[in-house]
PDB file of C-alpha atoms in Angstrom:
ATOM      1  CA  MET V   1     -35.917 -22.748 -26.292  1.00 87.00           C
ATOM      2  CA  PHE V   2     -34.683 -20.060 -24.024  1.00 86.00           C
ATOM      3  CA  LEU V   3     -37.547 -19.261 -22.841  1.00 86.00           C
ATOM      4  CA  LEU V   4     -37.984 -22.931 -21.663  1.00 89.00           C
ATOM      5  CA  ALA V   5     -34.656 -23.093 -20.121  1.00 90.00           C
ATOM      6  CA  GLY V   6     -35.809 -19.739 -18.099  1.00 84.00           C
ATOM      7  CA  TYR V   7     -38.957 -21.486 -16.452  1.00 86.00           C
ATOM      8  CA  LEU V   8     -36.885 -24.948 -16.251  1.00 88.00           C
ATOM      9  CA  PHE V   9     -33.473 -22.327 -14.025  1.00 86.00           C
ATOM     10  CA  MET V  10     -37.181 -21.263 -11.700  1.00 80.00           C
ATOM     11  CA  HIS V  11     -38.332 -24.645 -11.334  1.00 82.00           C
ATOM     12  CA  PHE V  12     -35.326 -26.297 -10.302  1.00 86.00           C
ATOM     13  CA  PHE V  13     -34.192 -22.961  -8.038  1.00 79.00           C
ATOM     14  CA  ASN V  14     -37.724 -23.890  -6.732  1.00 75.00           C
ATOM     15  CA  ARG V  15     -37.239 -27.288  -5.741  1.00 78.00           C
ATOM     16  CA  PHE V  16     -33.112 -26.415  -4.302  1.00 78.00           C
ATOM     17  CA  ILE V  17     -34.702 -23.589  -1.813  1.00 70.00           C
ATOM     18  CA  THR V  18     -37.996 -25.957  -1.084  1.00 67.00           C
ATOM     19  CA  ALA V  19     -35.462 -29.056  -0.319  1.00 65.00           C
ATOM     20  CA  TYR V  20     -32.361 -26.975   1.337  1.00 62.00           C
ATOM     21  CA  VAL V  21     -33.822 -23.855   2.501  1.00 58.00           C
ATOM     22  CA  CYS V  22     -37.251 -24.260   3.566  1.00 55.00           C
ATOM     23  CA  ASP V  23     -37.562 -27.637   5.109  1.00 55.00           C
ATOM     24  CA  ARG V  24     -38.639 -26.858   8.089  1.00 54.00           C
ATOM     25  CA  PRO V  25     -41.984 -26.126   9.030  1.00 51.00           C
ATOM     26  CA  THR V  26     -40.855 -22.988   9.787  1.00 55.00           C
ATOM     27  CA  THR V  27     -39.770 -21.467   6.593  1.00 54.00           C
ATOM     28  CA  ALA V  28     -42.106 -24.288   4.175  1.00 53.00           C
ATOM     29  CA  GLU V  29     -44.120 -21.042   2.910  1.00 60.00           C
ATOM     30  CA  TYR V  30     -41.312 -19.143   2.460  1.00 61.00           C
ATOM     31  CA  ALA V  31     -40.879 -20.512  -0.959  1.00 65.00           C
ATOM     32  CA  ILE V  32     -43.687 -19.546  -2.194  1.00 70.00           C
ATOM     33  CA  GLY V  33     -42.757 -15.778  -1.888  1.00 74.00           C
ATOM     34  CA  LEU V  34     -39.431 -15.972  -2.275  1.00 76.00           C
ATOM     35  CA  VAL V  35     -38.795 -17.748  -6.180  1.00 76.00           C
ATOM     36  CA  PRO V  36     -41.459 -15.388  -7.007  1.00 78.00           C
ATOM     37  CA  MET V  37     -39.618 -12.207  -5.923  1.00 82.00           C
ATOM     38  CA  LEU V  38     -36.258 -13.101  -7.458  1.00 82.00           C
ATOM     39  CA  GLY V  39     -37.957 -14.072 -10.699  1.00 79.00           C
ATOM     40  CA  ILE V  40     -39.346 -10.376 -10.461  1.00 83.00           C
ATOM     41  CA  GLY V  41     -35.520  -9.458  -9.759  1.00 85.00           C
ATOM     42  CA  PHE V  42     -34.354 -10.641 -12.754  1.00 83.00           C
ATOM     43  CA  HIS V  43     -37.443  -9.878 -14.462  1.00 79.00           C
ATOM     44  CA  SER V  44     -37.290  -5.787 -13.683  1.00 83.00           C
ATOM     45  CA  PHE V  45     -33.689  -6.316 -14.166  1.00 87.00           C
ATOM     46  CA  ILE V  46     -33.978  -7.176 -17.419  1.00 78.00           C
ATOM     47  CA  ASP V  47     -36.046  -4.608 -17.767  1.00 79.00           C
ATOM     48  CA  GLY V  48     -33.760  -1.925 -16.647  1.00 83.00           C
ATOM     49  CA  GLY V  49     -31.604  -2.887 -20.046  1.00 79.00           C
ATOM     50  CA  ILE V  50     -35.170  -2.183 -22.297  1.00 74.00           C
ATOM     51  CA  TYR V  51     -35.300   0.829 -20.945  1.00 78.00           C
ATOM     52  CA  SER V  52     -31.374   1.894 -21.326  1.00 79.00           C
ATOM     53  CA  ILE V  53     -31.715   1.136 -24.732  1.00 73.00           C
ATOM     54  CA  THR V  54     -34.657   3.253 -25.535  1.00 73.00           C
ATOM     55  CA  PHE V  55     -33.169   6.481 -24.432  1.00 76.00           C
ATOM     56  CA  THR V  56     -30.657   5.063 -26.773  1.00 73.00           C
ATOM     57  CA  VAL V  57     -32.847   5.645 -29.344  1.00 67.00           C
ATOM     58  CA  SER V  58     -34.210   8.615 -28.474  1.00 71.00           C
ATOM     59  CA  THR V  59     -34.653  10.729 -24.959  1.00 77.00           C
ATOM     60  CA  PHE V  60     -38.560  10.339 -26.205  1.00 75.00           C
ATOM     61  CA  THR V  61     -39.047   6.792 -26.484  1.00 72.00           C
ATOM     62  CA  GLY V  62     -36.922   6.274 -23.205  1.00 74.00           C
ATOM     63  CA  VAL V  63     -39.683   8.655 -21.501  1.00 77.00           C
ATOM     64  CA  LEU V  64     -42.449   6.861 -22.811  1.00 74.00           C
ATOM     65  CA  ALA V  65     -40.608   3.546 -21.497  1.00 73.00           C
ATOM     66  CA  ALA V  66     -39.892   5.475 -18.500  1.00 76.00           C
ATOM     67  CA  VAL V  67     -43.653   6.274 -17.610  1.00 76.00           C
ATOM     68  CA  GLY V  68     -44.403   2.208 -18.413  1.00 73.00           C
ATOM     69  CA  MET V  69     -41.977   1.438 -16.005  1.00 74.00           C
ATOM     70  CA  VAL V  70     -43.353   3.332 -13.238  1.00 73.00           C
ATOM     71  CA  LEU V  71     -47.222   1.729 -14.433  1.00 73.00           C
ATOM     72  CA  HIS V  72     -45.220  -1.431 -14.580  1.00 73.00           C
ATOM     73  CA  GLU V  73     -43.585  -1.398 -11.597  1.00 78.00           C
ATOM     74  CA  PHE V  74     -46.160  -0.712  -8.870  1.00 80.00           C
ATOM     75  CA  PRO V  75     -48.416  -3.469  -9.336  1.00 80.00           C
ATOM     76  CA  GLU V  76     -45.417  -6.035  -9.241  1.00 82.00           C
ATOM     77  CA  GLY V  77     -44.080  -4.363  -6.050  1.00 85.00           C
ATOM     78  CA  ILE V  78     -47.658  -4.762  -4.695  1.00 86.00           C
ATOM     79  CA  VAL V  79     -48.096  -8.077  -6.320  1.00 83.00           C
ATOM     80  CA  THR V  80     -44.445  -9.144  -4.951  1.00 86.00           C
ATOM     81  CA  TYR V  81     -45.723  -7.818  -1.361  1.00 88.00           C
ATOM     82  CA  LEU V  82     -48.052  -9.594  -0.812  1.00 86.00           C
ATOM     83  CA  LEU V  83     -46.607 -13.081  -2.061  1.00 85.00           C
ATOM     84  CA  LEU V  84     -44.078 -12.103   0.599  1.00 86.00           C
ATOM     85  CA  ILE V  85     -46.507 -11.472   2.565  1.00 87.00           C
ATOM     86  CA  ARG V  86     -48.403 -14.969   1.985  1.00 83.00           C
ATOM     87  CA  GLY V  87     -45.566 -17.103   1.861  1.00 82.00           C
ATOM     88  CA  GLY V  88     -44.729 -15.899   6.154  1.00 82.00           C
ATOM     89  CA  PHE V  89     -42.456 -12.954   5.264  1.00 85.00           C
ATOM     90  CA  SER V  90     -42.957 -10.016   8.364  1.00 87.00           C
ATOM     91  CA  GLU V  91     -44.603  -7.016   6.837  1.00 90.00           C
ATOM     92  CA  LYS V  92     -41.492  -5.366   6.747  1.00 92.00           C
ATOM     93  CA  ALA V  93     -39.395  -7.803   5.334  1.00 89.00           C
ATOM     94  CA  ALA V  94     -42.088  -7.929   2.635  1.00 88.00           C
ATOM     95  CA  LEU V  95     -42.086  -4.364   2.198  1.00 90.00           C
ATOM     96  CA  VAL V  96     -38.186  -4.400   2.069  1.00 90.00           C
ATOM     97  CA  SER V  97     -37.627  -7.520  -0.294  1.00 88.00           C
ATOM     98  CA  ALA V  98     -40.581  -5.767  -2.787  1.00 88.00           C
ATOM     99  CA  PHE V  99     -38.718  -3.128  -2.839  1.00 87.00           C
ATOM    100  CA  LEU V 100     -35.686  -4.479  -3.898  1.00 86.00           C
ATOM    101  CA  ALA V 101     -36.973  -6.953  -6.235  1.00 87.00           C
ATOM    102  CA  ALA V 102     -39.344  -4.437  -8.080  1.00 83.00           C
ATOM    103  CA  ALA V 103     -38.711  -1.250  -7.740  1.00 82.00           C
ATOM    104  CA  LEU V 104     -34.590  -1.173  -7.295  1.00 87.00           C
ATOM    105  CA  THR V 105     -33.709  -3.669  -9.532  1.00 89.00           C
ATOM    106  CA  THR V 106     -34.600  -1.800 -12.317  1.00 86.00           C
ATOM    107  CA  PRO V 107     -32.938   1.548 -12.233  1.00 87.00           C
ATOM    108  CA  LEU V 108     -29.958  -0.988 -11.211  1.00 91.00           C
ATOM    109  CA  GLY V 109     -30.303  -3.164 -14.896  1.00 89.00           C
ATOM    110  CA  MET V 110     -30.582   0.699 -16.232  1.00 87.00           C
ATOM    111  CA  LEU V 111     -27.189   1.759 -15.122  1.00 90.00           C
ATOM    112  CA  ALA V 112     -25.417  -1.953 -15.456  1.00 91.00           C
ATOM    113  CA  SER V 113     -26.903  -1.656 -19.112  1.00 86.00           C
ATOM    114  CA  TYR V 114     -26.258   1.634 -20.377  1.00 84.00           C
ATOM    115  CA  PRO V 115     -22.464   1.328 -20.949  1.00 86.00           C
ATOM    116  CA  LEU V 116     -22.548  -1.827 -23.168  1.00 82.00           C
ATOM    117  CA  VAL V 117     -25.754  -0.988 -24.949  1.00 74.00           C
ATOM    118  CA  SER V 118     -23.761   0.152 -28.050  1.00 69.00           C
ATOM    119  CA  ARG V 119     -22.434  -3.557 -27.809  1.00 77.00           C
ATOM    120  CA  ILE V 120     -25.040  -5.946 -27.421  1.00 75.00           C
ATOM    121  CA  ASP V 121     -26.510  -7.281 -30.369  1.00 77.00           C
ATOM    122  CA  MET V 122     -29.888  -8.559 -30.776  1.00 72.00           C
ATOM    123  CA  PRO V 123     -29.932 -11.966 -30.424  1.00 79.00           C
ATOM    124  CA  LEU V 124     -28.238 -12.040 -27.433  1.00 79.00           C
ATOM    125  CA  LEU V 125     -31.135  -9.477 -26.603  1.00 70.00           C
ATOM    126  CA  GLY V 126     -33.873 -11.936 -27.657  1.00 73.00           C
ATOM    127  CA  THR V 127     -32.473 -14.545 -25.394  1.00 79.00           C
ATOM    128  CA  LEU V 128     -32.338 -12.339 -21.853  1.00 72.00           C
ATOM    129  CA  LEU V 129     -36.053 -11.525 -22.729  1.00 68.00           C
ATOM    130  CA  SER V 130     -36.768 -15.476 -23.375  1.00 78.00           C
ATOM    131  CA  LEU V 131     -34.640 -16.113 -20.189  1.00 76.00           C
ATOM    132  CA  SER V 132     -36.520 -13.791 -18.185  1.00 72.00           C
ATOM    133  CA  ALA V 133     -39.714 -14.406 -20.268  1.00 74.00           C
ATOM    134  CA  GLY V 134     -39.990 -18.126 -19.162  1.00 81.00           C
ATOM    135  CA  ALA V 135     -38.738 -17.140 -15.721  1.00 76.00           C
ATOM    136  CA  LEU V 136     -42.552 -14.999 -15.147  1.00 71.00           C
ATOM    137  CA  VAL V 137     -44.260 -17.566 -16.458  1.00 81.00           C
ATOM    138  CA  TYR V 138     -43.159 -20.185 -14.136  1.00 82.00           C
ATOM    139  CA  VAL V 139     -44.114 -17.664 -11.601  1.00 73.00           C
ATOM    140  CA  GLY V 140     -47.357 -17.007 -12.865  1.00 75.00           C
ATOM    141  CA  ALA V 141     -47.772 -21.088 -14.126  1.00 79.00           C
ATOM    142  CA  THR V 142     -47.050 -21.949 -10.771  1.00 79.00           C
ATOM    143  CA  HIS V 143     -47.693 -19.236  -7.838  1.00 68.00           C
ATOM    144  CA  LEU V 144     -50.126 -16.354  -9.376  1.00 67.00           C
ATOM    145  CA  LEU V 145     -52.370 -18.230 -10.979  1.00 72.00           C
ATOM    146  CA  PRO V 146     -53.035 -21.005  -7.462  1.00 74.00           C
ATOM    147  CA  THR V 147     -53.374 -17.970  -5.296  1.00 70.00           C
ATOM    148  CA  ALA V 148     -56.055 -15.879  -8.260  1.00 69.00           C
ATOM    149  CA  GLU V 149     -58.276 -18.820  -8.280  1.00 72.00           C
ATOM    150  CA  ARG V 150     -58.512 -18.916  -4.558  1.00 74.00           C
ATOM    151  CA  GLU V 151     -60.037 -15.288  -4.822  1.00 72.00           C
ATOM    152  CA  PRO V 152     -63.589 -14.742  -5.672  1.00 73.00           C
ATOM    153  CA  ALA V 153     -64.591 -15.107  -8.830  1.00 74.00           C
ATOM    154  CA  LYS V 154     -66.179 -11.241  -9.167  1.00 74.00           C
ATOM    155  CA  TYR V 155     -62.853 -10.084  -8.617  1.00 75.00           C
ATOM    156  CA  SER V 156     -60.262 -11.870 -10.409  1.00 74.00           C
ATOM    157  CA  LEU V 157     -62.565 -11.469 -14.261  1.00 79.00           C
ATOM    158  CA  VAL V 158     -63.093  -7.543 -13.198  1.00 83.00           C
ATOM    159  CA  ALA V 159     -59.092  -7.511 -12.833  1.00 78.00           C
ATOM    160  CA  LEU V 160     -58.550  -9.928 -16.018  1.00 76.00           C
ATOM    161  CA  GLY V 161     -60.994  -7.740 -17.619  1.00 83.00           C
ATOM    162  CA  SER V 162     -59.633  -4.471 -16.713  1.00 84.00           C
ATOM    163  CA  GLY V 163     -55.708  -6.019 -17.806  1.00 76.00           C
ATOM    164  CA  ILE V 164     -56.919  -7.106 -20.920  1.00 80.00           C
ATOM    165  CA  LEU V 165     -58.704  -3.688 -21.615  1.00 87.00           C
ATOM    166  CA  VAL V 166     -55.398  -1.705 -20.677  1.00 79.00           C
ATOM    167  CA  ALA V 167     -53.759  -4.295 -23.381  1.00 72.00           C
ATOM    168  CA  VAL V 168     -56.268  -3.309 -26.000  1.00 81.00           C
ATOM    169  CA  VAL V 169     -55.946   0.645 -25.912  1.00 80.00           C
ATOM    170  CA  VAL V 170     -52.434   0.363 -25.291  1.00 70.00           C
ATOM    171  CA  ILE V 171     -51.683  -1.846 -28.894  1.00 72.00           C
ATOM    172  CA  LEU V 172     -54.092   0.570 -30.266  1.00 79.00           C
ATOM    173  CA  SER V 173     -52.710   3.750 -28.949  1.00 74.00           C
ATOM    174  CA  LYS V 174     -49.034   2.415 -30.581  1.00 67.00           C
ATOM    175  CA  PRO V 175     -48.623   4.647 -34.115  1.00 62.00           C
TER     176      PRO V 175
END
């Protein structure tokens, strides 16, 4: 239910941005990059909370999560940057915005959540994760998939296969 709420929030937010911010021909393409950037930023902020929980569990678990964070945030930043460029942002604005959304929001989420981690119960954490997942499903379904379908099939297939292989290796390597 909360996944759907996150999806619908991003849908209506996209409609608002498109109708009231990007309704002029010079800014119409901004929604292509702006909405996914905000969804990724929200997701990354929530990721920060997850990482603060992992460090609370143990330092080793936190370090493993931090390594995963770096590997996870880098491609997220690249995708955000490319979407912003396709949305008509200048290279400098896209770089700064992608950095803020994909890289800076995670440590901010970690710093903001760390004092509250001991008070968070699992249902609330699950709700926040579901909202974040819904936002990401929206971004993927509405912005990333149509863009990926326009790319050469050979490269898309290699990228998809590589992602699946990495996911399988990670899942199988867990104790």
